[in-house]
Coordinates of C-alpha atoms in Angstrom, one line a residue:
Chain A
X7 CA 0.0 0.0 0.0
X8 CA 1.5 3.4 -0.8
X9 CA 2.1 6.3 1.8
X10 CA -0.8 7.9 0.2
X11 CA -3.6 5.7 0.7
X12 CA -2.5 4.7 4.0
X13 CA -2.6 8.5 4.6
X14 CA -6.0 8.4 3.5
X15 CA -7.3 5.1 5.7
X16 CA -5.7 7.2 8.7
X17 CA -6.9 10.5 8.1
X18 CA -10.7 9.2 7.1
X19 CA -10.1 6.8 10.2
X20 CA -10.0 9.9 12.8
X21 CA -13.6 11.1 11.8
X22 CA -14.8 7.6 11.9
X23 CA -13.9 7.2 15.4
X24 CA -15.7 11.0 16.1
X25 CA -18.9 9.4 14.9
X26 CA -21.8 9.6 17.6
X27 CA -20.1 12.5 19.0
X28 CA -20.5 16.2 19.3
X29 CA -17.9 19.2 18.1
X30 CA -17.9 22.2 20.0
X31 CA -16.7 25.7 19.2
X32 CA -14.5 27.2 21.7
X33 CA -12.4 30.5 22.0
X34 CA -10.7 29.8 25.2
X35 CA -8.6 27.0 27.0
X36 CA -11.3 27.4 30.0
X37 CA -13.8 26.6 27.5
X38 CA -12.4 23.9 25.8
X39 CA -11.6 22.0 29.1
X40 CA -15.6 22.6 29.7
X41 CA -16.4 21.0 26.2
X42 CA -14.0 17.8 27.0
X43 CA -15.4 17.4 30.5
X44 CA -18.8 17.8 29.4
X45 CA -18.1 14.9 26.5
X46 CA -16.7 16.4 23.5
X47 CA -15.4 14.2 20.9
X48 CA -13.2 17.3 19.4
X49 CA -12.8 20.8 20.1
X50 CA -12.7 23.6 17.0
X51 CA -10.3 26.1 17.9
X52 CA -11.5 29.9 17.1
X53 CA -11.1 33.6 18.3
X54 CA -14.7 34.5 17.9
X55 CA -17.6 31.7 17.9
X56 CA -20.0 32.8 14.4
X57 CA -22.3 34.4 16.1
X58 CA -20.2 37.2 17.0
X59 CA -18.6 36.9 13.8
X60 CA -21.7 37.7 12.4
X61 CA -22.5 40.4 14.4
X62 CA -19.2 42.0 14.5
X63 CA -18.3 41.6 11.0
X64 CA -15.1 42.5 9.3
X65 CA -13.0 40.1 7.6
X66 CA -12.8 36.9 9.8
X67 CA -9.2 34.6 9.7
X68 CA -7.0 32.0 11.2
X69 CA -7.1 32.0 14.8
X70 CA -4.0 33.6 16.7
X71 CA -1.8 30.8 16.7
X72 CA -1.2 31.6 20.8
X73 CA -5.2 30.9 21.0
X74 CA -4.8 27.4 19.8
X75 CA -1.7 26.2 21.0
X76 CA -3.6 27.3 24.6
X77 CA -6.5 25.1 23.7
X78 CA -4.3 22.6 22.4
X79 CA -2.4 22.6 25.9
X80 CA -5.7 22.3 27.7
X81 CA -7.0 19.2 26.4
X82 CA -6.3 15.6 25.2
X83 CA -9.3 15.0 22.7
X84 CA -8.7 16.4 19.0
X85 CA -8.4 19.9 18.2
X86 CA -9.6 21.1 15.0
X87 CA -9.2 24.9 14.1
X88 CA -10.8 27.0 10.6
X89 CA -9.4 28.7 7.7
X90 CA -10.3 30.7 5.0
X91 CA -11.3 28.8 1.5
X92 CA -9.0 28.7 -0.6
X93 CA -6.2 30.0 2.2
X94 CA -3.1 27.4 1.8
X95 CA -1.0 29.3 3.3
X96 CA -3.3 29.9 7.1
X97 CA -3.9 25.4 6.0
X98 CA 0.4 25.2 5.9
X99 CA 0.5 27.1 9.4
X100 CA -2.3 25.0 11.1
X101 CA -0.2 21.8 9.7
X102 CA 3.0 23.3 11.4
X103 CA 1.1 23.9 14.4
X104 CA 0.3 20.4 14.5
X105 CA -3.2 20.4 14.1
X106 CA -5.6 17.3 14.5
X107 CA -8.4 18.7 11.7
X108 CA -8.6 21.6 9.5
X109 CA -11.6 23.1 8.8
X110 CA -11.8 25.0 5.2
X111 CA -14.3 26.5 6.2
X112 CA -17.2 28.8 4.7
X113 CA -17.7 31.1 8.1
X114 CA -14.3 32.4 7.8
X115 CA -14.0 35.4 4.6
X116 CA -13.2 33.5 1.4
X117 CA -9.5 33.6 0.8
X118 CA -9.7 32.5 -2.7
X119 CA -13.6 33.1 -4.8
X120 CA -12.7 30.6 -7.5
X121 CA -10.5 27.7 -5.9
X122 CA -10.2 25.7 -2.7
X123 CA -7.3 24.2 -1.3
X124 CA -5.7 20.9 -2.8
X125 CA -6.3 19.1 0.2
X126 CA -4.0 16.2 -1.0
X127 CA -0.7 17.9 -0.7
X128 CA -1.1 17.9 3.2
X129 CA -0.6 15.4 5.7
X130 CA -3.1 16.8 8.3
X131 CA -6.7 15.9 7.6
X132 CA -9.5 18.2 6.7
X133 CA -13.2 18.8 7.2
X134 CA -15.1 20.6 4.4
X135 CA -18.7 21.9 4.4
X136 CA -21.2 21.2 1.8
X137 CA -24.8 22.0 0.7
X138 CA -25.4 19.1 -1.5
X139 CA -24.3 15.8 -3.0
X140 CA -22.0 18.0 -5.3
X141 CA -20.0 19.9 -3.6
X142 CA -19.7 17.2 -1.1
X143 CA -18.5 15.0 -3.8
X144 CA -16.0 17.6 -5.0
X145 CA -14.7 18.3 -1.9
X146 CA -13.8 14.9 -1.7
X147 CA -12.4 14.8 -4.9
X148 CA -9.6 17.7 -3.6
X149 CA -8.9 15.4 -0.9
X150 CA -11.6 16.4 2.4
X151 CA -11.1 13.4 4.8
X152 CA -14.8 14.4 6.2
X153 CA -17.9 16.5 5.4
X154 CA -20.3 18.6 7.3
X155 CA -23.6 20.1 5.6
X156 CA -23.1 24.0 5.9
X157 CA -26.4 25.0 7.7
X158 CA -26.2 28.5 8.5
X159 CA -23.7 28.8 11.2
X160 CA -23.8 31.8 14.3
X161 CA -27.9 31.7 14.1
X162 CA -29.3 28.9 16.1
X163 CA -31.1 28.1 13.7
X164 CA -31.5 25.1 12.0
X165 CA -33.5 25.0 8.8
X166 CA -30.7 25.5 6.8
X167 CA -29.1 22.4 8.3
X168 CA -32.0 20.4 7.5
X169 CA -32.3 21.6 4.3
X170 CA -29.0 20.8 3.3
X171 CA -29.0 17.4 4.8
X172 CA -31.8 16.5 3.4
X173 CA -30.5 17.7 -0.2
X174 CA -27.3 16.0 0.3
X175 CA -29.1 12.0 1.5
X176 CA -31.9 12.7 -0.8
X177 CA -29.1 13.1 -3.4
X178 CA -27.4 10.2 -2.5
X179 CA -30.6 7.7 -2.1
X180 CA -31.3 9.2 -5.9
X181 CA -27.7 8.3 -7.0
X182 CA -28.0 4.8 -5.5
X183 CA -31.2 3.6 -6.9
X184 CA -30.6 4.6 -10.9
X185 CA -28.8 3.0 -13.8
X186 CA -25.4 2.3 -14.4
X187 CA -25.6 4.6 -17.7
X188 CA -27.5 7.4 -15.8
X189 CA -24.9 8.2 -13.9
X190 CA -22.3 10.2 -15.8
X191 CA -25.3 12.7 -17.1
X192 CA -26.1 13.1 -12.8
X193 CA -22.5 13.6 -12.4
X194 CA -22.6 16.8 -14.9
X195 CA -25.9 18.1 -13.3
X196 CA -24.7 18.3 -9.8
X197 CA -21.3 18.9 -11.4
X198 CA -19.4 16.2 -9.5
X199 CA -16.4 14.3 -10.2
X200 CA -17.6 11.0 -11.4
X201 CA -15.4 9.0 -9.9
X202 CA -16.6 10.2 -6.3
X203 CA -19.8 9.1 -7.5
X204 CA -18.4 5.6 -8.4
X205 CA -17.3 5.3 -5.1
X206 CA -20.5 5.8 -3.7
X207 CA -22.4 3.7 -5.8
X208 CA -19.6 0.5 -5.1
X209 CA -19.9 0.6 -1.2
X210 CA -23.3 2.2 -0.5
X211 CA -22.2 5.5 1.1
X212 CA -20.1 8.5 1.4
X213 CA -16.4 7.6 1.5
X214 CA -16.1 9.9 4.1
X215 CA -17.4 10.7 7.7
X216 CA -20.8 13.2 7.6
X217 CA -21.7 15.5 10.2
X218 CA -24.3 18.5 10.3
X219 CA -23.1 21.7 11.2
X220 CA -24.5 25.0 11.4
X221 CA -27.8 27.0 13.7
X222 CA -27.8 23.6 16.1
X223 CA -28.9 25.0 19.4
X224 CA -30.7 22.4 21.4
X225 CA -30.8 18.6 22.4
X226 CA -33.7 18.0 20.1
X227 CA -31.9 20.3 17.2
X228 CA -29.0 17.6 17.5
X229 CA -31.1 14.8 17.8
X230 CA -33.2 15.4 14.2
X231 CA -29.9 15.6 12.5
X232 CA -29.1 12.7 13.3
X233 CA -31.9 11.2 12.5
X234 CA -32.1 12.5 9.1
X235 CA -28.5 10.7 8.8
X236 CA -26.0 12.9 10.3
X237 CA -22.4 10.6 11.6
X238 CA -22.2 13.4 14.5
X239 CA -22.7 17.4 14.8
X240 CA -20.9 20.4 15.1
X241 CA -22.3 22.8 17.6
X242 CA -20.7 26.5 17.0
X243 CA -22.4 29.5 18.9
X244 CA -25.3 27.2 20.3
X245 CA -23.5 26.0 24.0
X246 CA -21.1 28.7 25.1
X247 CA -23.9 31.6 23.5
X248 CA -26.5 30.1 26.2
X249 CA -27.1 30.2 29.5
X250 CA -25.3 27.5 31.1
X251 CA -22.7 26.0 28.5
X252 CA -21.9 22.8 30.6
X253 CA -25.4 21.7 31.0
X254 CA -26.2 22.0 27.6
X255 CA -23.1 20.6 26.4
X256 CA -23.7 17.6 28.0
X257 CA -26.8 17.3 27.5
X258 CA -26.8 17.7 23.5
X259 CA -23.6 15.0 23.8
X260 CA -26.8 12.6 25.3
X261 CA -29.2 14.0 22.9
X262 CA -26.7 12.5 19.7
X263 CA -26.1 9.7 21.4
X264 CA -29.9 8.3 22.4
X265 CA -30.8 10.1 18.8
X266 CA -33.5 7.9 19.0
X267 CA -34.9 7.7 22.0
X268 CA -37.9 10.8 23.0
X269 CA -38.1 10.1 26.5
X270 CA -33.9 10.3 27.3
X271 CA -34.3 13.4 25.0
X272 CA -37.1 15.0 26.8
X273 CA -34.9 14.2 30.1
X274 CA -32.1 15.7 29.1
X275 CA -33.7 19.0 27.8
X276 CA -35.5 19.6 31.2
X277 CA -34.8 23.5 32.3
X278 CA -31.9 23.7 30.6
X279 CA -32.1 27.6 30.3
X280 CA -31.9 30.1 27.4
X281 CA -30.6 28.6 24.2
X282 CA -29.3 31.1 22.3
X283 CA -31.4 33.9 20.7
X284 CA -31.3 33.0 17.1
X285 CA -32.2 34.3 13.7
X286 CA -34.4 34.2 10.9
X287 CA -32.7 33.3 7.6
X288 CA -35.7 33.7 5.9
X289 CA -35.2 37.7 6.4
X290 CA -31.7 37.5 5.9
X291 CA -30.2 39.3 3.0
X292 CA -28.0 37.2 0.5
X293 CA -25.0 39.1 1.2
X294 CA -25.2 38.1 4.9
X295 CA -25.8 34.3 4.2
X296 CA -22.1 32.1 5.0
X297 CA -23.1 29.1 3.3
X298 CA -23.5 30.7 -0.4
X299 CA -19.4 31.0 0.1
X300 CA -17.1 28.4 -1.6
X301 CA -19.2 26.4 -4.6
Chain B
X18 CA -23.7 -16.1 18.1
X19 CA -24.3 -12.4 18.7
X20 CA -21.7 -10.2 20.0
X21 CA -22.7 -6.6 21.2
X22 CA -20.9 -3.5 20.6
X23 CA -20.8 -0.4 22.8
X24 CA -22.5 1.9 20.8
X25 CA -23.0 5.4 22.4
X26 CA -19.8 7.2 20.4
X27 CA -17.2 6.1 18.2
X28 CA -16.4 3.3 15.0
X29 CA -19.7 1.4 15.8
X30 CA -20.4 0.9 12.1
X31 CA -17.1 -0.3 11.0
X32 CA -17.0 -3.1 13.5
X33 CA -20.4 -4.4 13.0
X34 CA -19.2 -4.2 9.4
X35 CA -16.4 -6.4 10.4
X36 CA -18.4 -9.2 12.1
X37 CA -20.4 -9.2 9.1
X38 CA -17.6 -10.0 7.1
X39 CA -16.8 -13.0 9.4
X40 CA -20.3 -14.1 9.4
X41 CA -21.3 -13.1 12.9
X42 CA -24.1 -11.0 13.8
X43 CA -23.4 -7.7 15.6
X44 CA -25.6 -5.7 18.2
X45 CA -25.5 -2.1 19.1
X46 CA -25.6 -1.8 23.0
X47 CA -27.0 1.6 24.6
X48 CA -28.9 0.6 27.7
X49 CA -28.4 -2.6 29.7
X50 CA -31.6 -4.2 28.4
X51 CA -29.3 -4.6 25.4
X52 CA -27.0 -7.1 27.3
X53 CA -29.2 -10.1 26.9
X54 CA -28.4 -12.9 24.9
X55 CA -25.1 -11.4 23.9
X56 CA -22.1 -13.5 24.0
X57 CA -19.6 -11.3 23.6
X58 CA -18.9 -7.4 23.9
X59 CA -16.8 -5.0 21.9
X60 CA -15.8 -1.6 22.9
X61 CA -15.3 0.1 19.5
X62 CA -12.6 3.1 19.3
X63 CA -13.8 6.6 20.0
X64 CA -13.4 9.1 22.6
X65 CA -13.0 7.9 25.8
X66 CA -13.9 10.6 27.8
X67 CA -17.4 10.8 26.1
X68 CA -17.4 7.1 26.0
X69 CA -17.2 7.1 30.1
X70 CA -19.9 10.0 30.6
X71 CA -22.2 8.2 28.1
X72 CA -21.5 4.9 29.9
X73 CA -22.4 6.1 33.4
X74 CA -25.5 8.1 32.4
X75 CA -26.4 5.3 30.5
X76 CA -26.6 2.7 33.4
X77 CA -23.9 0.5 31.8
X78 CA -21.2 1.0 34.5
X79 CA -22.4 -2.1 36.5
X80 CA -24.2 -4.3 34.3
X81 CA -20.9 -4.7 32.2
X82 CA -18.6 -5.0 35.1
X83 CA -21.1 -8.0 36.1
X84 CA -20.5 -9.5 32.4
X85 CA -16.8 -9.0 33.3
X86 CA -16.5 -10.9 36.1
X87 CA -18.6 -13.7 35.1
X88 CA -15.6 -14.0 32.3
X89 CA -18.0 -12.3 29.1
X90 CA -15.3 -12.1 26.0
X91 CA -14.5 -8.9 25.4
X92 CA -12.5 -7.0 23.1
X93 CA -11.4 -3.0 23.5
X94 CA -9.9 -1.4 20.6
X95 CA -8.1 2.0 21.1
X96 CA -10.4 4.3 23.7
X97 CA -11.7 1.2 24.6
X98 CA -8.2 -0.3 25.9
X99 CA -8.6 2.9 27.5
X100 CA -11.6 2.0 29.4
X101 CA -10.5 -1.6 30.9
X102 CA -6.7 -0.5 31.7
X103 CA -6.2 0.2 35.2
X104 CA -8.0 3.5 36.3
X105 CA -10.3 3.1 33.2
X106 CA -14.0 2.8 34.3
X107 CA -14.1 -1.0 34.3
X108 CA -10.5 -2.0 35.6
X109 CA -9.8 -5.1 34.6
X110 CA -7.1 -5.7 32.7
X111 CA -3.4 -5.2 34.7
X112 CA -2.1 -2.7 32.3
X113 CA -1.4 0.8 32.7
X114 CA -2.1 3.4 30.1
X115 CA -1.2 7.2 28.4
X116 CA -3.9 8.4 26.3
X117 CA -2.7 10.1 23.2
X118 CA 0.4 9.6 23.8
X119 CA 2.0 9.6 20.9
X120 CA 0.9 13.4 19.9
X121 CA -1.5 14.8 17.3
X122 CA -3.0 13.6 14.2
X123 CA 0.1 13.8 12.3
X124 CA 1.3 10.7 14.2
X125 CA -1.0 8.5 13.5
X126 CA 0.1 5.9 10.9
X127 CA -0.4 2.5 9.5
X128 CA 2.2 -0.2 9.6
X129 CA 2.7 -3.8 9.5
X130 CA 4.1 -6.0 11.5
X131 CA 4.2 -9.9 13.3
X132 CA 2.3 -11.2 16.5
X133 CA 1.9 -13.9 18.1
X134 CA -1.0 -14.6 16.0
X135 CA 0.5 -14.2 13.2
X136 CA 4.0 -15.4 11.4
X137 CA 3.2 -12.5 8.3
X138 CA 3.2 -8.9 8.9
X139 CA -0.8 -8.1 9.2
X140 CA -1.5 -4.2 8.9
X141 CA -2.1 -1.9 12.6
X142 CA -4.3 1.5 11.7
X143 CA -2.9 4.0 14.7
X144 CA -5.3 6.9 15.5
X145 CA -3.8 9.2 18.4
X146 CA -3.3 5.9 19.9
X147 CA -3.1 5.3 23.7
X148 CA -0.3 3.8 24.7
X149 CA 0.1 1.3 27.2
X150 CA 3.2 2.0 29.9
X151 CA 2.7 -1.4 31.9
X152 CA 1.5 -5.0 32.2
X153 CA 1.3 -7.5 35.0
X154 CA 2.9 -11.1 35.1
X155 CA -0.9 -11.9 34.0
X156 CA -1.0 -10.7 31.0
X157 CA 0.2 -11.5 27.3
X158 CA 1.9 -9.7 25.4
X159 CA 0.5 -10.9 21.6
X160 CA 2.1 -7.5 19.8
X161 CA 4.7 -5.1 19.6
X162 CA 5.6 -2.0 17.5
X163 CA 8.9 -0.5 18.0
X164 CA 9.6 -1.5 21.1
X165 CA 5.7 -0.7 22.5
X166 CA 3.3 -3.3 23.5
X167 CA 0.3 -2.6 21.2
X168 CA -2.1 -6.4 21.9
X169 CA -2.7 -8.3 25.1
X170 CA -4.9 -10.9 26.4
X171 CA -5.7 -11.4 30.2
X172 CA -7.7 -14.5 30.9
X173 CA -11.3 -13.5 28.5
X174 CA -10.5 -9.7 27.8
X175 CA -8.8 -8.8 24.4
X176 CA -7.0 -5.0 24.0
X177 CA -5.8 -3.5 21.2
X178 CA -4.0 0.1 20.5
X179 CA -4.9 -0.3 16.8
X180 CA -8.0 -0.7 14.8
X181 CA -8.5 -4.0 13.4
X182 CA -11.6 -3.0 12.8
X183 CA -10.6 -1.4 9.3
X184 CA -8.5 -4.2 7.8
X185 CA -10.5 -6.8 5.5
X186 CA -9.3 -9.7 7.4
X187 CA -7.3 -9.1 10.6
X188 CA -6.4 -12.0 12.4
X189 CA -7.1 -10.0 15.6
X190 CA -10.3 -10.1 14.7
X191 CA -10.6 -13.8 14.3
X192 CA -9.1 -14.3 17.8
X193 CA -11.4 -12.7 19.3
X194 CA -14.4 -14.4 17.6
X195 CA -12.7 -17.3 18.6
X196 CA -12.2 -16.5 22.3
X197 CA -16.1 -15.9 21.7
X198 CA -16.5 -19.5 20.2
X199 CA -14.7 -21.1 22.9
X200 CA -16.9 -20.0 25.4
X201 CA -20.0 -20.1 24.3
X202 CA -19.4 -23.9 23.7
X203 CA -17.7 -24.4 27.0
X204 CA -18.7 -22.2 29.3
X205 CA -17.4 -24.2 32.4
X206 CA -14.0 -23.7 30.7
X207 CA -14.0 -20.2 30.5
X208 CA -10.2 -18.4 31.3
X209 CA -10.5 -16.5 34.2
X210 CA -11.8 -13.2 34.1
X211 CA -9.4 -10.3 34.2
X212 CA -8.8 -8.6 36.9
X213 CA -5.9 -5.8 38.6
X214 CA -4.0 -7.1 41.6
X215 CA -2.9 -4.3 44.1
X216 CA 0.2 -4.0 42.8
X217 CA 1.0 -2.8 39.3
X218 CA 2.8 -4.4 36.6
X219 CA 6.7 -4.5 35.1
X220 CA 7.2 -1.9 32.9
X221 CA 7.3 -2.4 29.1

């Protein structure tokens, strides 16, 4: 087996063994130890969670290195961190840093409008976000190790999530059931490379590890992405923007886990505070919309 | 036979995917009602520290440690080496244990190499890896990487740094459905169940 493709069985391995679990934003090293105590499977490394991102605006980048070499210091489990699409350079530093995940990542300012980076020439693994079987599939294709669905992160709100995991399994259940000589003409529709579709149709799913990201805010928020066939989920501004972050760490990490299973859910979500605020996309302009960046 | 996997986080899928592939049937196992009938119990890779909240919330704590005792098979793979080393939730095996310790992502690798079970280099998937630091006169040593003890056995318990779980055919799997096999048709001859004396094992 070549270096490469044992790269690959490695890096795709790590999200594998995050599956079931929960991925929380955190900005500081008190935080992150908060996150892994309340049973985080990874912690994603950032100097402002989205929803001050959003609110603050300005061009968001790469964390202060000093910021996530603190959080890296402050816990064992995985620590993931962003950069800008497109941004090798911020993807080179993370690797130097010795980063367990990069996220290329659509809530940071694009870096680069046209390209993203070509995942393949780094050893350190990354996560990608995606609204739909296509750009899934072409993320891949660069070299993502993992997937998230984009929802639309920093408003605790999760419609967008929905609606992109739903595209994206709806998408693949479509790709699954047609005929052999169907599939090239799907592959230029949803402008995919067909070879990630190939893949797909041999072994019955993604190639890589699928969580949902983006406006999760609540036990039962986590919960229905999992059932509609989430691996895991990313929580962002949802725990450390409410109330009482540990609680509802913990209890979202339950939620995902007894996905299916009302009564532990209804248990866990017992006075568990404000969630965060939240906002409607509906009303949104484009302009202000993060998952319309990268293609 | 039906062997039950510990599935509240981690490579759940992958290792009923694995028993499949050696014609046995796997069961997912969240609450103890899930313990019945099984003959066997996997504790898949993942993140341990989850992997214990979930565990105690969830009830399983004592129910397993029963299944333990009474000399269940059972087979940890990465976190869950974690979990039955000394100071790991259930305690049974007389090995002592770093977590992570060999550093970040970029040191996880894949390599090949003999074991006691096998004279041909079989392939080891390493992700963040814990490492084990110690084992009593109890327990043997079936693998080694560079020096570091990566597979043991103690009496009915099976641990393994690596992933098995994501080779076609490892022969670490096929010991343990065989440690399964064993017992289930001679349960009188069970291997005793592992345990930790007081004292803690040689170094390795």
């Amino acid at each position: 087996m070549s270096d490469f493709k044992e790269r690959i069985i490695v890096n795709r391995g790590l999200a594998q063994m995050l599956k079931g679990g929960v991925i929380m934003d955190v900005t500081t090293a008190d935080q992150a130890r908060i996150a892994e105590d309340s049973g985080a499977v990874a912690v994603m490394a950032l100097e402002r969670v989205p929803a001050d991102i959003r609110s603050q605006g300005g061009v968001a980048r790469m964390s202060d290195p000093a910021v996530i070499r603190a959080i890296q210091e402050a816990v064992t489990i995985p620590v993931m961190a962003k950069v800008r699409i497109g941004h090798l350079v911020e993807a080179q530093v993370l690797q130097a840093l010795k980063i367990d995940y990069i996220d290329e990542s659509e809530v940071l300012t694009p870096a680069d409008e046209s390209n993203h980076i070509d995942k393949h020439a780094f050893e350190v693994p990354f996560v990608c976000g995606c609204r739909d079987l296509g750009e899934a599939a072409r993320r891949i294709g660069e070299g993502a190790s993992m997937i998230r669905t984009k929802g639309e992160a920093g408003t605790g709100n999760v419609v967008e999530a929905v609606r992109h995991m739903r595209t994206l399994m709806g998408q693949i259940r479509m790709l699954l059931s047609m005929r052999e000589d169907e599939v090239p003409s799907f592959a230029k529709d949803i402008a995919a490379p067909f070879e990630v579709l190939a893949d797909i149709r041999k072994s019955g799913a993604l190639p890589v590890v699928n969580f949902a990201a983006g406006g999760v805010a609540t036990p039962a928020d986590a919960a229905l992405m999992m059932q509609l066939g989430a691996d895991g989920v990313f929580v962002g501004s949802g725990i450390f923007k409410s109330g009482d972050p540990a609680r509802r760490a913990k209890a979202i990490v339950e939620a995902v886990a007894h996905c299916d299973d009302p009564a532990w859910i209804a248990r866990v979500s017992e006075g568990l505070g404000e969630a965060m605020s939240g906002l409607d996309v509906r009303t949104m302009p484009e302009g202000e919309r993060l998952a319309v960046r990268g293609w | 036979m039906v062997i039950g996997i510990l599935a509240l986080q981690g490579n759940v899928r992958e290792h009923l995917a694995n028993l499949n592939r050696h014609d046995v049937q796997g069961l997912p196992v969240r609450l103890p009602g899930d313990l019945a009938g099984i003959e066997g119990l996997i504790l898949p890779g993942g993140e341990s520290t989850a992997m214990r909240n979930l565990v105690s919330s969830s009830g399983l704590e004592e129910p397993v440690g029963d299944l333990i005792r009474q000399g269940l098979p059972v087979w940890g793979t990465c976190a869950g080496v974690v979990l039955l080393a000394r100071g790991g939730i259930w305690s049974s095996v007389d090995i002592t244990v770093v977590r992570n310790a060999y550093g970040s992502q970029v040191f996880s690798r894949l390599v090949h190499e003999k074991s006691t079970l096998s004279e041909t280099p079989t392939p080891m998937v390493f992700i963040r890896s814990p490492r084990i630091t110690s084992a009593g006169r109890e327990v043997e040593i079936i693998a080694e990487v560079e020096g570091d003890v990566v597979a043991v056995r103690q009496g009915s318990i099976l641990l393994t740094t690596f992933h098995p779980e994501l080779v076609d055919h490892s022969p670490f799997t096929a010991c343990f459905i065989d440690m399964v096999r064993a017992r289930s048709a001679r349960p009188d001859e069970t291997p005793a169940p592992g345990h930790c004396p007081k004292e803690a094992g040689r170094t390795v």
